Coordinates of C-alpha atoms in Angstrom, one line a residue:
M24 CA 0.0 -0.2 0.2
D25 CA 1.3 3.3 -0.9
Y26 CA 1.4 6.3 2.0
Y27 CA 2.0 9.8 2.4
K28 CA 4.0 10.8 5.3
F29 CA 3.2 14.2 6.7
Q30 CA 6.2 15.4 9.0
I31 CA 4.3 17.6 11.6
N32 CA 6.5 20.4 13.2
T33 CA 5.3 21.2 16.6
D34 CA 6.5 21.6 20.2
P35 CA 7.0 18.1 21.1
A36 CA 5.2 18.8 24.4
S37 CA 1.9 19.2 22.2
S38 CA 2.6 16.0 20.1
E39 CA 0.5 13.6 22.2
Y40 CA -2.5 15.9 22.1
L41 CA -2.3 16.5 18.5
I42 CA -1.8 12.9 17.7
A43 CA -4.7 12.0 19.7
L44 CA -6.9 14.5 17.2
F45 CA -5.1 13.1 13.9
S46 CA -6.0 9.5 15.0
L47 CA -9.5 10.5 14.7
Q48 CA -9.0 11.1 10.6
P49 CA -7.7 8.5 8.6
F50 CA -4.1 8.9 9.5
D51 CA -3.2 5.4 11.0
T52 CA 0.4 5.4 12.0
F53 CA 2.3 8.0 14.0
Q54 CA 6.2 8.4 14.9
E55 CA 7.2 10.9 17.6
T56 CA 10.3 12.8 16.7
A57 CA 12.6 15.5 17.8
Y58 CA 10.6 18.2 15.8
G59 CA 7.1 16.7 16.7
F60 CA 5.8 13.8 15.0
D61 CA 5.3 12.0 11.6
A62 CA 1.7 11.0 10.6
F63 CA 1.1 8.3 8.0
L64 CA -1.9 8.3 5.9
P65 CA -2.9 5.6 3.3
A66 CA -2.7 7.3 -0.3
Q67 CA -6.1 6.8 -1.1
E68 CA -7.4 8.8 1.6
W69 CA -6.0 12.0 0.5
D70 CA -8.6 13.9 -0.7
A71 CA -10.1 17.6 -0.9
G72 CA -11.8 17.1 2.2
L73 CA -9.0 15.8 4.3
E74 CA -6.9 18.8 2.7
S75 CA -9.3 21.3 4.1
W76 CA -9.3 19.9 7.4
L77 CA -5.7 19.8 7.5
S78 CA -5.4 23.6 6.6
G79 CA -7.8 24.5 9.2
F80 CA -6.5 22.4 11.9
Q81 CA -3.0 23.8 11.1
Q82 CA -4.2 27.3 11.4
E83 CA -5.9 26.6 14.7
H84 CA -3.1 24.7 16.3
G85 CA -0.2 26.6 14.7
F86 CA 2.0 23.8 13.5
S87 CA 3.9 23.5 10.1
F88 CA 4.1 20.6 8.0
E89 CA 5.6 19.0 5.0
N90 CA 4.4 15.7 3.3
E91 CA 5.9 13.1 1.3
F92 CA 4.7 10.0 -0.9
L93 CA 5.9 6.8 0.3
P94 CA 5.7 3.9 -2.5
G95 CA 4.5 0.8 -0.8
Q96 CA 7.6 -1.1 -1.2
N97 CA 9.4 1.4 1.1
W98 CA 7.0 1.0 3.9
N99 CA 8.2 -2.0 5.8
K100 CA 11.9 -0.6 5.9
L101 CA 10.7 2.4 7.3
W102 CA 8.5 0.9 9.9
E103 CA 11.4 -1.6 10.9
S104 CA 13.9 1.3 11.2
N105 CA 11.8 3.1 13.8
F106 CA 10.3 0.2 15.6
Q107 CA 11.2 -0.2 19.2
P108 CA 10.7 -3.0 21.7
V109 CA 7.8 -2.1 24.3
V110 CA 8.7 -3.4 27.7
V111 CA 6.1 -3.5 30.4
G112 CA 8.0 -4.0 33.8
N113 CA 8.6 -7.9 34.3
F114 CA 5.3 -8.7 32.9
C115 CA 5.6 -8.4 29.0
A116 CA 7.8 -7.3 26.1
I117 CA 6.6 -6.9 22.8
R118 CA 9.5 -7.0 20.2
A119 CA 10.2 -7.6 16.6
S120 CA 12.3 -10.9 15.4
F121 CA 15.5 -8.7 14.6
H122 CA 15.6 -7.4 18.3
E123 CA 17.6 -9.4 21.0
A124 CA 15.6 -11.6 23.3
I125 CA 14.3 -10.0 26.3
G126 CA 14.5 -12.5 29.2
H127 CA 13.6 -10.9 32.4
V128 CA 9.7 -10.9 31.6
K129 CA 7.1 -13.4 32.1
H130 CA 5.6 -13.2 28.5
E131 CA 7.7 -12.1 25.3
L132 CA 5.8 -11.6 22.0
I133 CA 7.2 -11.2 18.9
I134 CA 5.2 -8.9 16.3
T135 CA 6.5 -8.6 12.6
P136 CA 6.5 -4.8 12.4
K137 CA 4.3 -3.5 9.6
M138 CA 1.8 -0.9 8.9
A139 CA -1.0 -2.9 10.6
F140 CA 0.7 -1.8 14.0
G141 CA -1.9 0.9 14.3
T142 CA -1.0 4.4 15.6
G143 CA 2.7 3.6 16.2
H144 CA 3.1 5.2 19.6
H145 CA 2.9 2.8 22.5
E146 CA 1.4 4.5 25.3
T147 CA -2.1 2.9 24.4
T148 CA -0.7 -0.8 23.9
F149 CA 1.6 -0.1 27.0
T150 CA -1.3 0.8 29.5
V151 CA -3.7 -1.9 28.3
V152 CA -1.0 -4.5 28.7
E153 CA -0.5 -3.2 32.1
L154 CA -4.1 -3.8 32.7
M155 CA -4.2 -7.1 31.5
E156 CA -1.8 -8.4 34.0
N157 CA -4.5 -8.1 36.6
I158 CA -7.1 -9.6 34.7
D159 CA -8.2 -13.1 34.7
F160 CA -8.0 -14.8 31.4
Q161 CA -8.1 -18.2 32.3
G162 CA -10.6 -20.2 30.4
K163 CA -12.4 -17.2 29.3
T164 CA -13.6 -16.4 25.6
V165 CA -11.9 -13.0 24.5
L166 CA -12.6 -10.3 21.7
D167 CA -9.8 -8.3 20.6
Y168 CA -11.8 -5.5 18.8
G169 CA -9.6 -3.3 16.5
C170 CA -6.7 -5.9 16.9
G171 CA -3.9 -4.4 14.7
T172 CA -1.3 -6.6 14.9
G173 CA -3.1 -9.1 17.2
V174 CA -0.8 -8.4 19.8
L175 CA -3.5 -8.1 22.8
G176 CA -5.0 -11.3 21.7
I177 CA -1.8 -13.2 21.4
L178 CA -1.2 -12.0 25.1
A179 CA -4.7 -13.2 26.0
S180 CA -3.9 -16.5 24.7
R181 CA -0.7 -16.6 26.7
L182 CA -2.5 -15.7 29.9
G183 CA -4.9 -18.7 29.6
A184 CA -7.8 -17.6 27.4
K185 CA -9.8 -20.6 26.0
H186 CA -10.5 -18.9 22.8
I187 CA -9.9 -15.2 21.2
A188 CA -11.8 -13.5 18.4
A189 CA -9.8 -10.8 17.0
V190 CA -11.2 -8.5 14.4
D191 CA -9.9 -5.2 12.4
I192 CA -11.6 -3.3 9.6
E193 CA -8.1 -3.3 7.9
I194 CA -7.2 -6.1 5.5
Q195 CA -3.5 -5.5 6.6
S196 CA -4.2 -5.8 10.3
F197 CA -6.2 -9.1 9.8
E198 CA -3.4 -10.4 7.6
N199 CA -0.8 -9.3 10.3
T200 CA -2.6 -10.7 13.0
L201 CA -2.8 -14.1 11.3
E202 CA 0.9 -14.0 10.4
N203 CA 1.9 -13.1 14.3
C204 CA -0.2 -15.6 15.6
Q205 CA 2.0 -18.3 13.5
V206 CA 5.2 -16.8 14.7
N207 CA 4.1 -16.7 18.3
G208 CA 2.4 -20.4 17.9
I209 CA -0.8 -19.3 19.0
A210 CA -3.6 -21.8 17.8
N211 CA -6.7 -20.6 19.7
L212 CA -7.2 -17.2 17.9
A213 CA -9.7 -16.6 15.0
A214 CA -9.1 -13.4 13.0
Y215 CA -12.0 -11.7 11.3
H216 CA -11.7 -8.8 8.6
G217 CA -14.4 -6.4 9.3
T218 CA -16.5 -4.6 11.8
L219 CA -17.9 -6.0 14.8
E220 CA -20.7 -7.6 13.0
A221 CA -18.0 -10.0 11.5
V222 CA -17.2 -11.6 14.7
P223 CA -19.4 -14.4 16.3
A224 CA -22.2 -12.7 18.4
I225 CA -21.4 -14.9 21.7
P226 CA -20.9 -13.5 25.2
Y227 CA -17.3 -12.8 25.9
G228 CA -15.4 -13.0 29.2
V229 CA -13.2 -10.2 28.3
V230 CA -13.2 -7.6 25.6
L231 CA -10.1 -5.4 24.6
A232 CA -10.8 -2.4 22.5
N233 CA -7.8 -0.4 22.0
I234 CA -9.0 1.7 19.1
N235 CA -10.4 5.3 19.4
R236 CA -12.8 7.6 21.1
N237 CA -15.2 7.9 18.3
V238 CA -15.2 4.0 17.5
I239 CA -15.8 3.2 21.2
L240 CA -18.5 5.4 21.6
A241 CA -20.1 4.3 18.6
S242 CA -19.9 0.6 19.7
F243 CA -21.0 0.9 23.2
P244 CA -24.6 -0.5 22.4
A245 CA -23.1 -3.6 20.8
L246 CA -20.4 -4.2 23.5
S247 CA -22.8 -4.0 26.2
M248 CA -24.5 -7.1 24.5
L249 CA -21.2 -8.7 23.7
V250 CA -19.7 -8.8 27.4
L251 CA -20.7 -11.4 29.7
P252 CA -22.6 -9.9 33.0
K253 CA -19.4 -9.6 35.3
G254 CA -17.3 -9.7 32.5
A255 CA -14.4 -7.3 31.8
L256 CA -14.2 -4.5 29.2
V257 CA -10.9 -2.8 28.5
I258 CA -11.0 0.3 26.4
S259 CA -8.0 2.6 25.3
G260 CA -7.2 4.8 22.5
F261 CA -8.6 8.4 24.2
V262 CA -6.9 11.3 25.9
L263 CA -7.2 12.8 29.4
D264 CA -9.7 15.4 27.8
D265 CA -12.2 12.4 27.3
E266 CA -12.1 10.7 30.6
Q267 CA -15.3 12.1 32.0
L268 CA -17.2 11.4 28.6
M269 CA -15.9 7.6 28.6
L270 CA -16.9 7.3 32.3
D271 CA -20.4 8.7 31.6
S272 CA -20.8 6.6 28.6
L273 CA -19.6 3.3 30.6
Q274 CA -22.3 3.9 33.2
L275 CA -25.1 4.7 30.6
H276 CA -24.3 1.3 28.9
G277 CA -24.4 -0.9 32.2
F278 CA -20.5 -0.7 33.1
I279 CA -19.0 -0.3 36.4
H280 CA -15.7 1.6 36.0
V281 CA -12.9 -0.4 37.9
E282 CA -9.6 1.4 37.2
T283 CA -7.8 3.8 35.0
R284 CA -4.4 4.1 33.8
Q285 CA -2.5 7.0 32.4
R286 CA 0.6 7.2 30.2
G287 CA 1.4 10.5 29.0
N288 CA -1.9 12.0 27.9
W289 CA -3.4 8.9 26.9
L290 CA -6.1 6.9 29.1
A291 CA -7.0 3.1 29.3
M292 CA -9.8 2.1 31.6
V293 CA -11.2 -1.4 32.8
A294 CA -14.9 -1.9 33.6
K295 CA -17.1 -4.6 34.7
R296 CA -20.5 -5.3 33.1
L297 CA -23.5 -5.2 35.9

């Protein structure tokens, strides 16, 4: 797939907040840099409407940008050059095959770094993995909603889940999830390409939804039907400014908030269904 790389020049202190707002548009991967961040956009998504949005957004927030066309064959090399391991204490490490082994953790996951890794900044993945350490997955049926590389579903398998359904609207994510399951020896994960309607409409003991604010809000009615009573829902991909909105939405749809984790400006929450 061809991409456009947008070099966003801004105060690095503002990067996390701007990345969160950019992620509500079709930009699907980000890399923080010394000058701000790079935002990557599938080439077919660039149109007059998005160009107009970017121009207005630039005037509102005072950043500058340059863009560069990246043919598909250059993408993986670029991504590999920027991919760094994610290490969550002694609990879990997420690395690529070309990194050295990280031996001090309980669970080491090997992920092929491709465009399907999603937003590319690790705060949301990190906080969800942190929360997963204290969730009981043993014998549970799990849904990884917006699976990206499948990393959360793969970790759920390692934590004792009986079966995992993983779904993503991006075909690259679906394909990458299958590949990463094979690399990690995961046989109890079924991947689906599409929306929530693509996964079996069965009750899940744990649902992991690391996506973004708008998708989560729109999905709450369906998620309230998919999570078993007393089952766990983990949501992430939204910023501190959205905290009360997400808490109110959880309550409205029959969930009790259990815990929030923050990393930078990003939040992840665990809730239990009534």
